[in-house]
Each structure stands twice: as C-alpha cells, then as structure tokens.
Short mmCIF file of C-alpha atoms and ligand atoms in Angstrom, two decimals:
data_model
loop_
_atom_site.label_atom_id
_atom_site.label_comp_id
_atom_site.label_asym_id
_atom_site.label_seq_id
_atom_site.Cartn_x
_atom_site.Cartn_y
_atom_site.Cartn_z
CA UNK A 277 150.40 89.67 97.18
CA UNK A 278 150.08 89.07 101.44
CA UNK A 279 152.29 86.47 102.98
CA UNK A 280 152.13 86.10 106.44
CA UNK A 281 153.54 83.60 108.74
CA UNK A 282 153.61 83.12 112.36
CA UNK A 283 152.03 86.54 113.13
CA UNK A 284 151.78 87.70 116.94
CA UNK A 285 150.73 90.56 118.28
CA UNK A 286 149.74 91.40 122.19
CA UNK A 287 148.78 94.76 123.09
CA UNK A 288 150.20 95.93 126.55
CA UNK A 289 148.36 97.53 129.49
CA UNK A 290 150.65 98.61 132.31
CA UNK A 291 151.87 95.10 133.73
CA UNK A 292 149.36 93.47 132.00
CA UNK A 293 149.59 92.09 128.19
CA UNK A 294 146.72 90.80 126.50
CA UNK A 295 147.84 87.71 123.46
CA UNK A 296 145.63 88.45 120.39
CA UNK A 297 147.12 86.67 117.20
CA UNK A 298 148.75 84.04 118.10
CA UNK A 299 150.96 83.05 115.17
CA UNK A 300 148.55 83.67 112.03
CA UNK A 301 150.11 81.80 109.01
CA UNK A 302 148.07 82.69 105.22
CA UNK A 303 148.71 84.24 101.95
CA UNK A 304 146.84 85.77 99.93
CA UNK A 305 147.25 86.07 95.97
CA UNK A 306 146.49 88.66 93.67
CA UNK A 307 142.81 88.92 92.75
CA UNK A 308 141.26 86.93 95.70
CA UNK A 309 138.40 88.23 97.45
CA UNK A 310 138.71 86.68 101.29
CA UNK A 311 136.11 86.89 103.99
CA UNK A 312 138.30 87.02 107.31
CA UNK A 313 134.94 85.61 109.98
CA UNK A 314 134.75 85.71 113.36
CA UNK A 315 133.14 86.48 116.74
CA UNK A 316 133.57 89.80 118.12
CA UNK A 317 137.02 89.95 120.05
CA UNK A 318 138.76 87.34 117.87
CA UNK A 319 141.52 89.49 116.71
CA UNK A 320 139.71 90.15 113.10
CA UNK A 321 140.67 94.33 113.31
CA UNK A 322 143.74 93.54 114.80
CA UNK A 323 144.60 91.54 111.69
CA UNK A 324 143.34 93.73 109.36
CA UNK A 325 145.48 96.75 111.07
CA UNK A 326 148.43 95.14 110.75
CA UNK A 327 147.75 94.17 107.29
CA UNK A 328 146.84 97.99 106.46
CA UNK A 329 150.01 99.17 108.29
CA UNK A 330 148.01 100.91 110.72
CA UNK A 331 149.53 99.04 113.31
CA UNK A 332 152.91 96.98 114.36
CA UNK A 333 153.13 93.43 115.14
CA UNK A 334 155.48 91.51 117.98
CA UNK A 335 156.63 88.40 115.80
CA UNK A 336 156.56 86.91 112.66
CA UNK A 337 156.65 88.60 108.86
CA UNK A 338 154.26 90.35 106.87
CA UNK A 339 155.49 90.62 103.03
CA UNK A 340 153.03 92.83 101.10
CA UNK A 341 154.12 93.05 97.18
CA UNK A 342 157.32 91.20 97.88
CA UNK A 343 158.01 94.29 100.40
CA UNK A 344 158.74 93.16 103.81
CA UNK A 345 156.47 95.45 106.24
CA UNK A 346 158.20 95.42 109.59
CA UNK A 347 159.84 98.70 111.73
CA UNK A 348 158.85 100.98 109.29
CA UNK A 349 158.98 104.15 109.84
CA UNK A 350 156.12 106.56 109.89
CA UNK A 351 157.05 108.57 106.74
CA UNK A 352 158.03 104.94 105.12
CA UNK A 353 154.99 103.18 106.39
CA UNK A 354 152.62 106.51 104.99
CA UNK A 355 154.09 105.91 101.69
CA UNK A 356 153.54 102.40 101.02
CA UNK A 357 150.13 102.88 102.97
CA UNK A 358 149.31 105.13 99.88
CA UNK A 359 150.86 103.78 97.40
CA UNK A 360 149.55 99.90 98.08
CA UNK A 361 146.31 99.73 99.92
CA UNK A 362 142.50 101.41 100.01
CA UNK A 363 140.55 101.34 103.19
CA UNK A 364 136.79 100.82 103.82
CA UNK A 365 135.55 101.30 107.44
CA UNK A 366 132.57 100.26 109.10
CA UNK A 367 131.79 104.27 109.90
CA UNK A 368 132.54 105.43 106.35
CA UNK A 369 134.95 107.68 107.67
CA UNK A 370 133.69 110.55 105.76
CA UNK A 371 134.58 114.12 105.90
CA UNK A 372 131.39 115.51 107.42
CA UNK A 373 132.49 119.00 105.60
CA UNK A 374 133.46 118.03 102.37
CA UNK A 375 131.40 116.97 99.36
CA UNK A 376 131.64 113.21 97.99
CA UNK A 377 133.85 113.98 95.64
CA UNK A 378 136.05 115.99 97.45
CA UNK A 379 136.08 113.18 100.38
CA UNK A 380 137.10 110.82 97.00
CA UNK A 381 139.98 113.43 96.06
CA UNK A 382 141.59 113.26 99.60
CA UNK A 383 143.49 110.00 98.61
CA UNK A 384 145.12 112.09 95.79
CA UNK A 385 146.48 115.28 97.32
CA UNK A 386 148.24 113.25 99.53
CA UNK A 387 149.66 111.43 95.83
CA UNK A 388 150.16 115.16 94.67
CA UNK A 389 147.82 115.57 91.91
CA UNK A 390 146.60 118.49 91.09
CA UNK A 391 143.63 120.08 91.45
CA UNK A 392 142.13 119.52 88.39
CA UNK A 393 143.01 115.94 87.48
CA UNK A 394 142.04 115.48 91.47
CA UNK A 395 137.95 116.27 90.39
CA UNK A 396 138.48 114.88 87.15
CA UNK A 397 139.32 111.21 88.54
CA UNK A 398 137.12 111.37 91.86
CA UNK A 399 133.97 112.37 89.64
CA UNK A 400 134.98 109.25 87.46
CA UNK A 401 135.27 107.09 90.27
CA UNK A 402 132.22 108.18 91.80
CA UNK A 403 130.18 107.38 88.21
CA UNK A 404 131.68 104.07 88.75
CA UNK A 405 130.08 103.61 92.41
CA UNK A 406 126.24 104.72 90.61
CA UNK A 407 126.84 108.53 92.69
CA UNK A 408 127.85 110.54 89.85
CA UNK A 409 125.07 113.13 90.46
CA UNK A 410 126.12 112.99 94.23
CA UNK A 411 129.24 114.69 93.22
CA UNK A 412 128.81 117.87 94.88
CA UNK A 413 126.69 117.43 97.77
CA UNK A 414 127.73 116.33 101.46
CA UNK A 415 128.02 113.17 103.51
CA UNK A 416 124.88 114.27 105.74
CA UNK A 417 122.48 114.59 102.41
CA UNK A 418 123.54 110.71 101.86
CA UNK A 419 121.97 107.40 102.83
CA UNK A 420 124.24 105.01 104.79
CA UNK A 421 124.65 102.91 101.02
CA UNK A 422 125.39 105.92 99.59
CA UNK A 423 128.24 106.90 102.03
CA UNK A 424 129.58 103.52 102.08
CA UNK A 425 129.92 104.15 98.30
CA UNK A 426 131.50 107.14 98.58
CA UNK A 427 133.65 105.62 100.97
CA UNK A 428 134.96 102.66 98.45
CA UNK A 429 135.24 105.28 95.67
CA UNK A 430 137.72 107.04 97.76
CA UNK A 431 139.61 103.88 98.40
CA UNK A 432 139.32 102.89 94.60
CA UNK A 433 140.75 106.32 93.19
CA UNK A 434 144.35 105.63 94.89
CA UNK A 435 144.02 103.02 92.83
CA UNK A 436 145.63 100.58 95.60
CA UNK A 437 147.21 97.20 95.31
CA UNK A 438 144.78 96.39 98.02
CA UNK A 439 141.18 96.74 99.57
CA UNK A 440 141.03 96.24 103.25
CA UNK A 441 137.32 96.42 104.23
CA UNK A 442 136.75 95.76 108.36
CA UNK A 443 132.86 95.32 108.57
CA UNK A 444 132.03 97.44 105.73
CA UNK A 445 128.32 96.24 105.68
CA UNK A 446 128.26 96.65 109.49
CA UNK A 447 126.52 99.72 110.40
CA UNK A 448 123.80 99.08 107.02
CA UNK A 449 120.35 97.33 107.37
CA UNK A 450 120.37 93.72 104.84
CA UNK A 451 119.48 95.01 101.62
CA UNK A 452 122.08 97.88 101.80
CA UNK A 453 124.77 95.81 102.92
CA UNK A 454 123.80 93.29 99.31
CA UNK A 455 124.58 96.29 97.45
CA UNK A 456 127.25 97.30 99.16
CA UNK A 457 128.61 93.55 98.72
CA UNK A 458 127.63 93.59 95.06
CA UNK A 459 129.61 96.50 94.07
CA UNK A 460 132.74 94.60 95.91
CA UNK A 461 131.92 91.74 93.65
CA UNK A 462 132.25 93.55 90.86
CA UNK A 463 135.13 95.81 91.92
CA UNK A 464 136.80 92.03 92.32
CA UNK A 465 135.63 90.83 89.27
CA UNK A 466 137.84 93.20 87.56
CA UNK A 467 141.11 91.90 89.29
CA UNK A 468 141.06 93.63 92.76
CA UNK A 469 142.57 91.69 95.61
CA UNK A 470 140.06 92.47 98.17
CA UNK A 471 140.04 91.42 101.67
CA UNK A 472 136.46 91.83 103.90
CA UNK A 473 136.16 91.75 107.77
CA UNK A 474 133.27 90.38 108.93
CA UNK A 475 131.18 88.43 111.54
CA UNK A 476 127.96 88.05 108.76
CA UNK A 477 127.89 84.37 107.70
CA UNK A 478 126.33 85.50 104.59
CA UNK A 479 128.51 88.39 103.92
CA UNK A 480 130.91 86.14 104.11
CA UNK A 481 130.00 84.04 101.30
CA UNK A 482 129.75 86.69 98.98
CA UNK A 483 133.37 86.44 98.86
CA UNK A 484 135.43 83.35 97.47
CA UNK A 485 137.00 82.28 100.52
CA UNK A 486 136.19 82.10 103.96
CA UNK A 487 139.25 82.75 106.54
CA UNK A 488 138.03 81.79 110.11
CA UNK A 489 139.40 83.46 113.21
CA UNK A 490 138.87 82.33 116.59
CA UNK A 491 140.92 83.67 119.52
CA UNK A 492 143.62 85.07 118.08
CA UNK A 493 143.76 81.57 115.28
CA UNK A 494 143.20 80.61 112.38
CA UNK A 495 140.97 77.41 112.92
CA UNK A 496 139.99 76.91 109.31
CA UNK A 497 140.25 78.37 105.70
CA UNK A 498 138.47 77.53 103.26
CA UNK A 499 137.45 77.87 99.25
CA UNK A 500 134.01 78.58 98.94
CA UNK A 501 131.48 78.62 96.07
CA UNK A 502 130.67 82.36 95.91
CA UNK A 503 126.82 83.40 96.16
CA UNK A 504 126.46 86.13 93.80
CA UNK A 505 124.23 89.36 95.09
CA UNK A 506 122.91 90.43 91.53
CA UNK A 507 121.87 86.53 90.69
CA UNK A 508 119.07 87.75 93.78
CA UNK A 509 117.51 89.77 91.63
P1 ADP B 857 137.45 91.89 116.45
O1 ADP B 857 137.69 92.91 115.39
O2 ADP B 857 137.48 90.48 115.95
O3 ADP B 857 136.20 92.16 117.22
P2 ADP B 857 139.74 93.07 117.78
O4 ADP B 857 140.93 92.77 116.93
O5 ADP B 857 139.17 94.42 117.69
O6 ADP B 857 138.63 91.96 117.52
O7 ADP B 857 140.11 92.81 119.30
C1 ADP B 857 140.69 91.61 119.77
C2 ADP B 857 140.97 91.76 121.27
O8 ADP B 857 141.95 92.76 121.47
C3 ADP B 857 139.76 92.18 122.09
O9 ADP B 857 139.81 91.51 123.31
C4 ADP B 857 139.96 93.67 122.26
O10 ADP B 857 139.36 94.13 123.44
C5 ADP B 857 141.48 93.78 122.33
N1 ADP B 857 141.98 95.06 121.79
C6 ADP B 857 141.75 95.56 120.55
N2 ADP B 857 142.39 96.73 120.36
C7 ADP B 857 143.03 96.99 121.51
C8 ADP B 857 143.89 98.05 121.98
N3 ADP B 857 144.20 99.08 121.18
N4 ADP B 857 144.38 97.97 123.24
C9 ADP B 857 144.07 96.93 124.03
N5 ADP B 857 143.30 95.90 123.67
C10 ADP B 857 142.78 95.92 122.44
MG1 MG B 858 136.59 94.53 114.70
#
C-alpha cells in the first residue's frame, strides 16, 4: 500500500537548511495499523505530511497504491489526496460553523455528490462513530471525544485507501484518548490500513506495530502484540 525508501526531506530557512528525515526506508501493507513513536522534533509530522501529500520531499520515492507520489501537481496531488487518504488531526480540525454532519459531508462535495446522498452517507457514518443523535448540532456543543469522532467520521466517509492520524489522542485526557483508540481498533479490524502518530507509549501499543523515529531515523520497527482497549473493560 506505502513503500518508501531512502526518504529525505530538509526544510530551508534563508541560508540555513535544517536535515529532518534522513533516508526513511518502510512499507506498509494493506490492513496494518502502525504506531509511528517518537520524541517531539523527531520528524514524526514531517513523515506523516509527506505520506498525506501535504508536503514534498528532497530524495527518495514514495509509492502509494502502486502510484508514484513525487512533483505532483497541486490539482494532481488534490485528487489522489481525495481519492486515497482520510486525515485525523490532533485539533479535530472542525468547522466551528457547521454541524457534525455537515463537517462529515465536506469530504464529499469535494467528490461531487450531491446533496442528498452527501447527508444520507455522513449521518451513516456518524451512527457508525456512536454520534448519530449529534447529527445536527455544532462542534462547540461537543466534548473533545466527541469531536475527535466527528473528526474520523469525516475521514471515514471518503472512504480512503488510507487513515493518517498525527496525535489524534493528543489534545484528550486518558480515558478519552482509549475510546478514541478503540474505535481505530475497530475501524482496523474491518480492513483499514491505518497509520497513528504518536509520542504515547501506550497509544502506541494499541496498534500492531511500533515504527520508532529518532532524529530524522528509523532506529527500530517492530511487530507488537496489540493491547486491546475494550478487553479494559
Ligand atoms: P514531530 O512531529 O516528531 O514533533 P516535526 O516533524 O514536526 O516533528 O518536526 C521535526 C523538526 O522539523 C523540528 O525540529 C521542527 O522544528 C522542524 N520543522 C517542522 N516543520 C517545519 C517547517 N515548516 N519549517 C521549518 N522547520 C520545521
Ligand atoms: Mg508532530
């Protein structure tokens, strides 16, 4: 599904250029769920930007879907960004003016669907999440859970190749960020390849394997015996 090898990327500041993946070799296949760990300033949202087409790397190849992603162009790179991958952001990224299930449809205007089939299939997706009687009402009458659910509903009803989560369980207090987890378990279980940024250690074993960055390298990967959230309770 991801194949990456010898990835580097620097970003530039005047005369000044700053190394931060420094040849990043993995591959992901379809219907993994990977923790990418590390400290804070190891490169882990640079990754995950390239990865999401968000941003461009210096070196190296990045196949996504057997589709080499390199000088794309914006149009180009929007398209596949649609058409292949679902985001989940530490923020939620919410549109503070638009109800949950309008903030689920965005993802399919931009696909063209129409308005109907556009409430029809965010109201489903947001059953699937537990919000279905959230539907109408706005991000600022939601918890933080709640958003974050909104938030991977959105990314779900694209119906992406791809999840690219970077700290998704960051700005939630411990049990929040279980549930949150749980429901990515379960999204998984059904087949999703889903990839989650993190710096939690035990966020990071709610996932199957454990990709560990440090400065810009990957310094060990590794398959790891998944800790379930529901077996908690
Ligand atoms: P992480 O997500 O692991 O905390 P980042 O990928 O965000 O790490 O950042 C890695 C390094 O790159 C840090 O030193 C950060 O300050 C720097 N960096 C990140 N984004 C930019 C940018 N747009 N311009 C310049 N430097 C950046
Ligand atoms: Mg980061």
């Amino acid at each position: 599904m991801i194949e990456i090898k010898n990835l580097h990327k620097s970003y530039k500041m005047g005369s000044n250029s700053l190394h931060v993946l420094k040849g990043i070799n993995f591959s992901v296949q379809e219907g993994e769920l990977v923790a990418i760990m590390g400290s804070s300033g190891s490169g882990k949202s640079t990754l995950l930007n390239i990865l999401g087409m968000l941003d461009n790397y210096d070196e190296g190849e990045y196949t996504l879907d057997g589709v080499l992603i390199k000088d794309l162009g914006e149009t180009k790179a929007a398209n596949y960004r649609n058409k292949f991958l679902g985001f989940i952001f530490q923020s939620f990224n919410l549109i503070n003016y638009k109800s949950a299930w309008e903030n689920v449809a965005l993802p399919l205007y931009y696909q063209r669907v129409g308005r109907k089939d556009r409430k029809t299939k965010a109201e489903k997706y947001l059953a699937s999440v537990g919000l279905k009687e959230w539907s109408d009402h706005l991000p600022s009458e939601l918890s933080g859970g709640q958003k974050q659910r909104v938030a991977i509903a959105r990314a779900m009803a694209a119906e992406p190749k791809v999840l690219l989560a970077d700290e998704p369980t960051g700005a939630l207090d411990s049990k929040t960020s279980h549930e949150v987890m749980d429901l990515i378990q379960k999204i998984n279980d059904e087949g999703k390849t889903i990839l989650v940024v993190t710096h939690e250690e035990d966020i990071a074993h709610m996932c199957k394997r454990i990709v560990h960055l440090k400065d810009g390298v990957i310094v060990r990967d590794e398959v790891v015996e998944q800790v379930r959230v529901s077996s908690y309770v």
